Amino acid sequence: MSLKRKDLLSISSLSPEEIDLILEAAEPFKEVSGREIKKVPALRGKTVVNLFFEPSTRTSTSFELAAKRLSADVINFSPGSSSVVKGETLLDTARNIESMQADIIVLRHSSSGAAESLARHVRSSVINAGDGWHEHPTQGLLDLFTIKEKKGRLSGLSVAIVGDVAHSRVARSDIHALLKMGAEVRVVGPPTMIPAFIERMGVKVFSNFDAALPGVDVIIMLRLQLERQGRSLFPSMREYATLYGLNSERVQRTGTDLLVMHPGPINRGVEISHEVADSSQAAILDQVSNGVAVRMGLMYLLSQLQ
Amino acid sequence: MRTLIKGGQVIDPGRMNQMADILIEDGKIHTIDVNLQPTLKNPESVTIIDAKGLIVCPGFIDLHVHFREPGFEYKETIATGVDSAVAGGFTTVCCMPNTNPVNDSQSITDFILRQAKIADKARVFPIGAITKGSKGEELAEIGELHQAGCVAISDDGIPVMNSLVMRRAMEYARAFDLPVIDHCEDSHLSAGGAMNEGFVSTELGIPGIPNAAEEVMVARNIFLAELTQSRLHLPHVSTIGSVRLLRDAKSRGVSVTAEACPHHFSLTEEAVRTFDTNAKMNPPLRTDADVQAVKGALKDGSIDVIATDHAPHAVHEKQRQFDNAPFGIIGLESALPLTLNLVEDGVLTIEQAIAKLTCEPARVFKLPFGTLALGADADVTLIDPKKSWTLDPSRLRSKSRNTPFAGWTMKGQVVKTLVGGRVVYEAE
């Protein structure tokens, strides 16, 4: 079994079968990361280029670790965000990288659609590591992996995604991923952070966090981009924390054995309280370690095709 | 110098729609009648153009083009612009002032007219700036722009956000009977936006431009036109709400005219799904409901004119990522077949469709063209309405290639274009 595609650009373009395939491929690699010698030769002789036009620590580290544990040669390339403003460099940079015979290009870019346009122009496999507000598909996959690991299933679960959905690529990938796998999705946030017609994606929209809580099995808290304050999206961090922050009381109100997730990095005391972030229900660090396994599984599958 | 256009279906909207011959003498329409050939004196000295199976109509007039000269000659020059115009059947074009420097003075207007004269194809009428440098602060020398040959004023892509400045501009322009064009967009509401705000922008994660960004400015401009009793022209109407406001204003007798662009009645926001930067323009492609409203307004006359907003950009600029790519597409060479689609779909009659490209724009800017009246300048376009062709961007006359219609099968082709009786374009 292999993925019948060159690239991983979005969750929206994947079938449920392909998602299952990637999640299954990740399983054995999770075990690899627990060994004393955390390395397998699956990608030996292959070159993986991490092309990050936007600053990122955890995603680029996760991809780097995943590629190295697969024995690939890894190059980290961060052209910096100043060239993004001019915009012309992505294609030229990518062509340069391709000329160095990169097998896989992992792209992070501030523009929605960047990974799709890159994939059209290069022969290398392209993995979207986040494009603008559009998608962050490996985050969606690792979230599914984590939920499945903790809950034993995806279908029939009720999942709330809380915060700035409008400006979140994580939210879009999670929504597509969860709906495709049969979960129910509730999005929660002030109407200034909920994008137009999102209910047409098949989600339920709540502006009152408390009303969304009963019966929820999983809550994914989105990181509040603090720099958005002052752009009339929310009046103050204080009010945001009161209305949309996850605290122990709200965890109680779900009435379920709640799983708490967050793509990180977390703003303690803003979208999530100390107690909840450090509680046994929080799977935030599991998400990080599962991220490496999922990215290993994905790169393994993409390299099978080459 | 005499030319006979023989055996075509002559459509001069509101005046004539029949099989006839047209005799052109000294660059003017001399006679129109059935079977003129036998009556000609010295028939050997007459150039015959066989128009059998063709529609013969007044040359098209485009109230909204960007020819990029001076300043952005790598996108388009006046010479390549008029080449593209006549290939699309346009014999008269009005060019927007967003050049570098901005056309806010007599000397720039003079320069544009001089370049147009050198190019010597389509007639070019400049549109002057409303404010100095199109900065929205101080009025440009509107009187001198008028004297130099500007036929309207606009700050083009930059909306005049200050309502008092707009009021004064409208009042002042009244002295010269100049139409005032405002790109209707509240720049606070649209800030950062790159496509229509709706379900598609939500799925793609591209910042949106809501319909309201256009509509609040349409409403403001209508109220100001009422207050100042001036001539308001609304460019590129794209939303259902703008159509509603326009209809209401016209029914109350406000002096307002409007144009629609072929892309706004041919495409929806769905065209952006592939992140195609050639589907990025401002105002953006809207929803099907908006497209239907624009068609309805063309049908009932609320929208007077079809204009292209021909906006050339270089390949490397459109190769940027969607949010960083410039707004705008070229349109002169695809306008006719896209307009004829409205006839095919039963939205317009062929006569109405041609009117939106000829006598209607002439009326809006009070230009003495767009007609085949006896004695008029012989600006004539010959169309093969049945001819199908595939749009290949590399074969267009424009210097730029930024069209979302690449690969489309187009029905209806410009066969010949005459300006002042002289053939300036012939299809290969």
mmCIF file of C-alpha atoms in Angstrom, chain B residues 218 221-222 225 230-234 245-251 253-258 301-302 304 363-364:
data_model
loop_
_atom_site.group_PDB
_atom_site.id
_atom_site.type_symbol
_atom_site.label_atom_id
_atom_site.label_comp_id
_atom_site.label_asym_id
_atom_site.label_seq_id
_atom_site.Cartn_x
_atom_site.Cartn_y
_atom_site.Cartn_z
ATOM 1 C CA VAL B 218 -21.744 53.171 -3.910
ATOM 2 C CA ASN B 221 -21.353 58.383 -3.946
ATOM 3 C CA ILE B 222 -24.990 58.273 -4.976
ATOM 4 C CA ALA B 225 -24.122 62.977 -6.639
ATOM 5 C CA SER B 230 -23.138 66.114 -10.771
ATOM 6 C CA ARG B 231 -22.553 63.212 -13.171
ATOM 7 C CA LEU B 232 -21.503 60.079 -11.323
ATOM 8 C CA HIS B 233 -20.205 57.025 -13.158
ATOM 9 C CA LEU B 234 -19.830 53.771 -11.212
ATOM 10 C CA LEU B 245 -28.705 50.953 -4.881
ATOM 11 C CA LEU B 246 -28.161 51.801 -8.538
ATOM 12 C CA ARG B 247 -31.679 50.838 -9.508
ATOM 13 C CA ASP B 248 -33.110 52.915 -6.684
ATOM 14 C CA ALA B 249 -30.954 55.929 -7.590
ATOM 15 C CA LYS B 250 -31.915 55.762 -11.248
ATOM 16 C CA SER B 251 -35.601 55.469 -10.406
ATOM 17 C CA GLY B 253 -33.633 60.455 -11.306
ATOM 18 C CA VAL B 254 -30.116 60.723 -9.894
ATOM 19 C CA SER B 255 -27.567 61.368 -12.623
ATOM 20 C CA VAL B 256 -25.703 58.098 -12.299
ATOM 21 C CA THR B 257 -24.408 55.654 -14.903
ATOM 22 C CA ALA B 258 -22.672 52.329 -14.410
ATOM 23 C CA GLY B 301 -30.514 48.910 -18.344
ATOM 24 C CA SER B 302 -29.590 49.735 -14.755
ATOM 25 C CA ASP B 304 -25.505 51.039 -19.012
ATOM 26 C CA ARG B 363 -23.608 58.564 -24.293
ATOM 27 C CA VAL B 364 -22.131 58.142 -20.799
#
